Coordinates of C-alpha atoms in Angstrom, one line a residue:
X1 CA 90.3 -57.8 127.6
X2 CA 90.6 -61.4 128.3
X3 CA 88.8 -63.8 126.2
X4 CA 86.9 -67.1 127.1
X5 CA 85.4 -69.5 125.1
X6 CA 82.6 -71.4 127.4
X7 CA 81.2 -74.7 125.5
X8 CA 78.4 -76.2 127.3
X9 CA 79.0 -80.0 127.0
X10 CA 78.3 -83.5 128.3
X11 CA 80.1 -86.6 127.6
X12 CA 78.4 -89.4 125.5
X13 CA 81.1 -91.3 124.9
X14 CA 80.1 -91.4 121.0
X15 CA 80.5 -89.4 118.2
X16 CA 79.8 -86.0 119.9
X17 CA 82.9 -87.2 121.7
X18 CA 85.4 -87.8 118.7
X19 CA 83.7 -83.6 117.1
X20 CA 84.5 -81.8 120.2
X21 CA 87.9 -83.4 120.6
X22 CA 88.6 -81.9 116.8
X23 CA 86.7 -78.2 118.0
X24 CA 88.9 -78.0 121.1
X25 CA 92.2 -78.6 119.4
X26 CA 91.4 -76.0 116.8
X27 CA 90.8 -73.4 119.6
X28 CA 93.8 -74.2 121.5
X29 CA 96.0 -74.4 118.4
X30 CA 94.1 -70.8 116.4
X31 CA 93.6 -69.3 119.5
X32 CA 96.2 -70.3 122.1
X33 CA 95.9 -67.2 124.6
X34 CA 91.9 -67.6 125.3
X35 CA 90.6 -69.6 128.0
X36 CA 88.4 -73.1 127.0
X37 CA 86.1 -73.5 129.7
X38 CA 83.5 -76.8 129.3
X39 CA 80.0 -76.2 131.5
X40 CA 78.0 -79.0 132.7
X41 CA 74.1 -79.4 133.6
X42 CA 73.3 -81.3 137.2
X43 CA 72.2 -84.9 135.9
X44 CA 68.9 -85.4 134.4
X45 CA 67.4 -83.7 131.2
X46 CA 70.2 -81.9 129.6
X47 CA 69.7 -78.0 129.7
X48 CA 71.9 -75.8 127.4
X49 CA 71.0 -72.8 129.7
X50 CA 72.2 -74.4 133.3
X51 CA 75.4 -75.6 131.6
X52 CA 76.3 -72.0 130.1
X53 CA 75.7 -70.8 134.0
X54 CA 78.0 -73.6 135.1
X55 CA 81.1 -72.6 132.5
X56 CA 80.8 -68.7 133.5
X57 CA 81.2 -69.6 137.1
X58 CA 84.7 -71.1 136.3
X59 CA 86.1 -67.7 134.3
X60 CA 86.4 -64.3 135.1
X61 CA 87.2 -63.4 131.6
X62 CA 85.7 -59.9 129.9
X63 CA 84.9 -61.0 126.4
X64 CA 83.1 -64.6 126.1
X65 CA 82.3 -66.6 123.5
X66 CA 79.2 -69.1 123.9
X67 CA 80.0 -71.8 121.5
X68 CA 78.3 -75.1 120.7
X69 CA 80.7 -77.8 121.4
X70 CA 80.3 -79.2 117.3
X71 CA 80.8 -75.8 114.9
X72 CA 83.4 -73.8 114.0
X73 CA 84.1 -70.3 112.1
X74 CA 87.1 -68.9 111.0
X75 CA 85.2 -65.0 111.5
X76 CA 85.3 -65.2 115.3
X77 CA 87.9 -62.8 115.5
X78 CA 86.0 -60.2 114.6
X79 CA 82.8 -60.7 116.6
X80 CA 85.1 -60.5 119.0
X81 CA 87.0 -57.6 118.0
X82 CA 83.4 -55.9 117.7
X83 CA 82.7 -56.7 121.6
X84 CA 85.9 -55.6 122.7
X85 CA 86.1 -51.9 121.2
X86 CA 82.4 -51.6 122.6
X87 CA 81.1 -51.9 118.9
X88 CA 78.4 -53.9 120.1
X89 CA 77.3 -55.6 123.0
X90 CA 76.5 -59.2 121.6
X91 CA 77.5 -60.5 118.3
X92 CA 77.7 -63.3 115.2
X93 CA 80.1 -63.9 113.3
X94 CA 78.1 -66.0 110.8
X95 CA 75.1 -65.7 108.1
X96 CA 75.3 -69.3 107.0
X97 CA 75.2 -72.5 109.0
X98 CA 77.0 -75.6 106.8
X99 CA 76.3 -79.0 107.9
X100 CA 78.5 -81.1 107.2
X101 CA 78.0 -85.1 106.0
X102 CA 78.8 -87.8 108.2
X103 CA 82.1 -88.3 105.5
X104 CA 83.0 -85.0 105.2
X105 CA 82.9 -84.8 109.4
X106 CA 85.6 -87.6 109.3
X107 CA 87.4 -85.9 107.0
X108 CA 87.7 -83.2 109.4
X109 CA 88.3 -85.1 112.1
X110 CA 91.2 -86.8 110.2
X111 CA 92.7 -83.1 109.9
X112 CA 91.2 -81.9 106.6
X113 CA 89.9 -78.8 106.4
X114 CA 86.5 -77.4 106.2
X115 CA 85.6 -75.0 103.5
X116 CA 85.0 -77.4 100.7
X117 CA 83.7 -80.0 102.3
X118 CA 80.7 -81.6 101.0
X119 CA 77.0 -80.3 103.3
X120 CA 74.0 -82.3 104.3
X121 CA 72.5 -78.7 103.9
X122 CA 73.5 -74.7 104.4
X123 CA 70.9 -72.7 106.1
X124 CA 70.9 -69.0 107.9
X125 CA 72.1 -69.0 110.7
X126 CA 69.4 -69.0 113.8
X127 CA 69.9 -65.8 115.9
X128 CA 71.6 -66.9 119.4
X129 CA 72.6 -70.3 118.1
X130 CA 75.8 -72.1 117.2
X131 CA 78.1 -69.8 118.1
X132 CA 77.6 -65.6 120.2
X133 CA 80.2 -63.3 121.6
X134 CA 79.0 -61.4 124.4
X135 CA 80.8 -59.0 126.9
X136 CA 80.5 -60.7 130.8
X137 CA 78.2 -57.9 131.9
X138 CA 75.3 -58.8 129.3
X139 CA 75.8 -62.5 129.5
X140 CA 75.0 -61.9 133.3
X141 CA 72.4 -59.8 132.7
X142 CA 70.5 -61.7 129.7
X143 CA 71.5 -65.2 130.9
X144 CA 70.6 -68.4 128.4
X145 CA 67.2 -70.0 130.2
X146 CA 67.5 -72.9 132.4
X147 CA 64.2 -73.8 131.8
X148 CA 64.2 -75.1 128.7
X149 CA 65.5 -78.7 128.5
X150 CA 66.5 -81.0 125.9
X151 CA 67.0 -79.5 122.5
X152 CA 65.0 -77.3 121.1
X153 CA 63.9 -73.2 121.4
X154 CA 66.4 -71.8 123.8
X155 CA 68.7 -70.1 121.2
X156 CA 65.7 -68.2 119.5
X157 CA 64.0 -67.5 122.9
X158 CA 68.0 -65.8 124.1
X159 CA 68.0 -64.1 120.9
X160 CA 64.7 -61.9 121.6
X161 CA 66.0 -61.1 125.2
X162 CA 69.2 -60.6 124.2
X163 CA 68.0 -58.1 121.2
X164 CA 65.2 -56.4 123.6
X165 CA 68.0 -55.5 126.5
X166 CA 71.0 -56.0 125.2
X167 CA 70.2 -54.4 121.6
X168 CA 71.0 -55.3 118.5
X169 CA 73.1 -57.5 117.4
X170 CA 76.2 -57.3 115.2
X171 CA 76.7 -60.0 112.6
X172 CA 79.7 -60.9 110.2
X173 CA 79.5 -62.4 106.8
X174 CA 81.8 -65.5 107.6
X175 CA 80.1 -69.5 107.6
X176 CA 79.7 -71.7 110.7
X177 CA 80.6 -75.3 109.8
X178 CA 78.7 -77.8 111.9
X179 CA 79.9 -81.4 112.0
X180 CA 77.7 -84.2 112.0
X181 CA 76.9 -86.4 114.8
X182 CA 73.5 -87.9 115.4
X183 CA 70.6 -85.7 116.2
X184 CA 69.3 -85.4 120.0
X185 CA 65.4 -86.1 120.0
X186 CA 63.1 -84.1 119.7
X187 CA 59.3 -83.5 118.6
X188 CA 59.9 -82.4 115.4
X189 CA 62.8 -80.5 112.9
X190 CA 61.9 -77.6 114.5
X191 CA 60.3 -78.5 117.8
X192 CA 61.8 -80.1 120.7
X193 CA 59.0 -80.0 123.1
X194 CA 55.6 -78.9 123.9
X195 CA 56.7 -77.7 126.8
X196 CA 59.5 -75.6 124.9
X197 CA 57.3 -74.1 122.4
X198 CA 55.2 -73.0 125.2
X199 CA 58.4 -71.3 127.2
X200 CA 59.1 -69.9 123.4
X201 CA 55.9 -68.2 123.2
X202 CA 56.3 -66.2 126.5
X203 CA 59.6 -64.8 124.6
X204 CA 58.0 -63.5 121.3
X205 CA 55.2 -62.2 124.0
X206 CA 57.5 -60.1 125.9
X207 CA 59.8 -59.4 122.4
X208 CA 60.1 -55.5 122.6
X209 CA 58.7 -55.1 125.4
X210 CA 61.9 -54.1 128.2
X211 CA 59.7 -54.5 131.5
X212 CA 58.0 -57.5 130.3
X213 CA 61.0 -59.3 129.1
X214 CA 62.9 -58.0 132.3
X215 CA 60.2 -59.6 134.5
X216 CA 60.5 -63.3 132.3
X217 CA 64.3 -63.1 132.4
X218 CA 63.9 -62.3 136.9
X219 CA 62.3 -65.6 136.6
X220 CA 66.2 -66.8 136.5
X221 CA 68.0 -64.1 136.9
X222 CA 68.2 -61.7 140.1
X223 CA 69.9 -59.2 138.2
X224 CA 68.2 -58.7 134.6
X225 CA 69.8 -56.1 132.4
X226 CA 67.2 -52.7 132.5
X227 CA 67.2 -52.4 128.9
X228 CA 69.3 -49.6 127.3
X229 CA 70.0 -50.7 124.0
X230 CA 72.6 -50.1 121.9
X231 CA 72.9 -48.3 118.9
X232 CA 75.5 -48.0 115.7
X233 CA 77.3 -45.2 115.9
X234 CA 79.2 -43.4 113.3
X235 CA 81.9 -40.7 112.7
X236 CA 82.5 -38.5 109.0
X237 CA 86.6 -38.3 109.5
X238 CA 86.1 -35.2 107.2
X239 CA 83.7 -33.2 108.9
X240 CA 84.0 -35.2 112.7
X241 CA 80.0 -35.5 112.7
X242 CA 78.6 -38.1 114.4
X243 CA 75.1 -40.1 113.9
X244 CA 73.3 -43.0 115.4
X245 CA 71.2 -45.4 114.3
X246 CA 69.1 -48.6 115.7
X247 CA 70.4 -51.0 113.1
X248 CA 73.8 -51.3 111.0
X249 CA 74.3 -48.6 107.9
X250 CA 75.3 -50.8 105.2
X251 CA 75.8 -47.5 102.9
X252 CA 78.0 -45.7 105.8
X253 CA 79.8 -48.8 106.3
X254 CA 80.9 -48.5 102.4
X255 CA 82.2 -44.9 102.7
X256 CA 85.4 -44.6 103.1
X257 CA 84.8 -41.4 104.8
X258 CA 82.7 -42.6 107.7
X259 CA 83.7 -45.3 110.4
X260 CA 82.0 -47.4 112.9
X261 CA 82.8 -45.6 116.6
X262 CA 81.9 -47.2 120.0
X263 CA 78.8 -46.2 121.0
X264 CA 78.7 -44.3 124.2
X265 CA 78.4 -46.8 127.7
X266 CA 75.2 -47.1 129.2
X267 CA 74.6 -46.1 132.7
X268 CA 75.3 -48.9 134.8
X269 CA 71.9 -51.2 134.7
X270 CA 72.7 -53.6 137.5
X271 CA 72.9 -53.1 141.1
X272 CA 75.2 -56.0 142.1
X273 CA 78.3 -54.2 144.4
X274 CA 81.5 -54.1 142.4
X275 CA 83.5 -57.2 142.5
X276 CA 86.5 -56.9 144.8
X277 CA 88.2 -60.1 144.1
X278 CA 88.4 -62.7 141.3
X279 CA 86.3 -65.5 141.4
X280 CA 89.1 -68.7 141.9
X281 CA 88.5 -70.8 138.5
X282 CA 87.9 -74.5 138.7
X283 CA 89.9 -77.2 137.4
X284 CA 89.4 -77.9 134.1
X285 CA 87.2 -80.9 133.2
X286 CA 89.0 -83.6 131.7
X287 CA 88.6 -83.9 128.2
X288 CA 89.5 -86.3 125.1
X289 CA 92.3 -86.1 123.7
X290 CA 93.1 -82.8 121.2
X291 CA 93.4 -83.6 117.3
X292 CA 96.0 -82.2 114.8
X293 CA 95.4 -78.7 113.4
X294 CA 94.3 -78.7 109.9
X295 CA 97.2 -80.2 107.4
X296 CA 98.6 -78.0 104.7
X297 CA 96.4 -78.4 101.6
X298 CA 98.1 -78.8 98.2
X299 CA 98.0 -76.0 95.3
X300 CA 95.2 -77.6 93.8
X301 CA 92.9 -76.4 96.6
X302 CA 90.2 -73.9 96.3
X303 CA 91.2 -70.5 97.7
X304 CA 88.5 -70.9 100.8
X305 CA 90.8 -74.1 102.2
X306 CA 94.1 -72.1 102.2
X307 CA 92.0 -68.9 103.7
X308 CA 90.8 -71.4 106.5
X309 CA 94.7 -73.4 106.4
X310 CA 96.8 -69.6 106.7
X311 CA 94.0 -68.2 109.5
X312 CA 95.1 -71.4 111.8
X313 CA 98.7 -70.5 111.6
X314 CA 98.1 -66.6 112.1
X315 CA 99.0 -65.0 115.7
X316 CA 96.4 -62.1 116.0
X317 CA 93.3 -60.7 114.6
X318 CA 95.5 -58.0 112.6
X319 CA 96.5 -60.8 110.4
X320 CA 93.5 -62.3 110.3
X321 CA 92.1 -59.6 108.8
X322 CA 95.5 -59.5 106.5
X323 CA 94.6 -62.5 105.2
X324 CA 91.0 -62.2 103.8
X325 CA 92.6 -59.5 101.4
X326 CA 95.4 -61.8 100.0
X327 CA 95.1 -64.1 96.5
X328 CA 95.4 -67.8 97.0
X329 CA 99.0 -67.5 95.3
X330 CA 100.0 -65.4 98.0
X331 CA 98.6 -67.5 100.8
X332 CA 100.8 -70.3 99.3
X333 CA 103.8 -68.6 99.1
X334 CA 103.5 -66.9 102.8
X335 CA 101.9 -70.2 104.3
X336 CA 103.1 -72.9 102.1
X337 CA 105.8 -74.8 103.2
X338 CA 106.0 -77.9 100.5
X339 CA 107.9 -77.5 97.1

């Protein structure tokens, strides 16, 4: 399946400017064969949710990955991996969100790397912010809202739709690093608007709820997902039994026994007609200027910044995974190339 990463993004000519230069040169360099595709919002308030809309208009890719145009995280790979097998229908590849200090940003910027770096503050990581990977059909189905505009509420309120016709979510253990640039405005830390909280509220309403949050979604979207979520699925290699459950088996997951299976494909939710013909991509927009890939760190760094160093320089998710399992002497002397 193809692979698209869709960044909904507008030019400020500041800061934000220099951090997504840095993001986009690490996807091209860690991730060469999938597609970078910016979104824009018509002018006015910005809205996360017309911008997304925007960015899948330009891509006919399979798998997509709905990233904020300032974080990063090295477990991408295998949200993706989980989307692609038919694991799971929308994923995370992060528990932990690390926001990085104005220094350490530059640091980055400069072509350090970012485990180690000093944090403003690490937090869990909101459901259906920073960083999701989705298969086309849900994105289509379970859209981000338009409606909501500036910052603020749209990531949680996408969550609950997502988890209410889409399912449940899968989630990896790796961090998302955020880099720092100044904050948008809002009402408060949590709040960015009345009117947002409001929208919000008609989310956590309809939470659960598949024909209420199918008729809030219609409000956007002419073809809303039905609702036939997804379960975790399991198979005993010694005895070939199957079982299902509504959330992840961490105890299953453990045995070396039993195995995580796709789930079997829900009848087809949407009545669209089949597309017949790609949709013709736009030109790309016209970005700053990529950064370097990280630099090689020295010996003396922790085990985390060679992890991070060796998973820029690997060519698939095999050796992604390869590399998790490896001591930081043998990511030196497989990565390494100084003396």
């Amino acid at each position: 399946m193809s692979v698209a990463v869709l960044v909904p993004w507008r030019p400020d000519g500041g800061p934000r400017q220099a951090v997504w230069a840095c993001v986009r040169a690490r996807w091209e360099a860690i991730h060469p064969g999938w597609e970078i595709v910016t979104g824009a919002c018509p002018d006015g308030p910005w809205s996360k949710g017309a911008a997304v809309a925007d960015a899948l208009q330009q891509t006919t890719a399979d798998v997509l990955i709905v990233a904020d145009a300032d974080v990063w995280s090295v477990g991408t790979p295998f949200a993706v991996e989980e989307i692609r097998t038919g694991r799971a229908r929308w994923a995370m590849p992060h528990q932990l969100v690390r926001r990085l200090t104005p220094e350490a940003t530059q640091a980055v910027l400069a072509g350090a790397a970012m485990s180690g770096q000093p944090t403003q503050e690490t937090h869990p990581g909101t459901p259906g912010g920073g960083l999701v990977v989705l298969h086309r059909d849900v994105l289509e189905g379970v859209p981000l809202d338009p409606a909501f505009t500036g910052w603020g509420q749209e990531d949680q309120a996408w969550a609950l739709a997502l988890e209410t016709l889409a399912g449940p979510m899968w989630r990896g253990g790796s961090d998302l690093f955020h880099l720092w640039h100044p904050p948008a405005a809002r009402r408060s830390r949590a709040v960015g608007s009345a009117e947002s909280l409001a929208r919000y509220r008609r989310y956590q309403a309809a939470s659960g709820q598949t024909a209420q949050m199918r008729a809030l979604v219609a409000e956007f979207c002419p073809t809303p997902l039905e609702g036939s979520p997804m379960t975790y699925r399991y198979r005993n290699a010694n005895t070939g039994d199957e079982v299902e459950y509504r959330h992840r088996n961490a105890r299953l997951e453990m045995l070396p026994n039993w195995s995580r299976i796709a789930a079997p494909q829900p009848v087809k939710t949407r009545s669209e007609p089949e597309k017949t013909e790609p949709k013709t991509p736009a030109p790309p927009a016209q970005d700053p200027p990529s950064s370097s890939p990280p630099q090689e760190p020295s010996a003396r760094d922790s085990k985390g910044v060679w992890v991070e160093y060796a998973t820029s320089r690997a060519q698939d998710s095999d050796e992604v995974a390869e590399i998790a399992a490896l001591t930081k002497a043998e990511l030196i002397d497989r990565y390494g190339t100084t003396p």
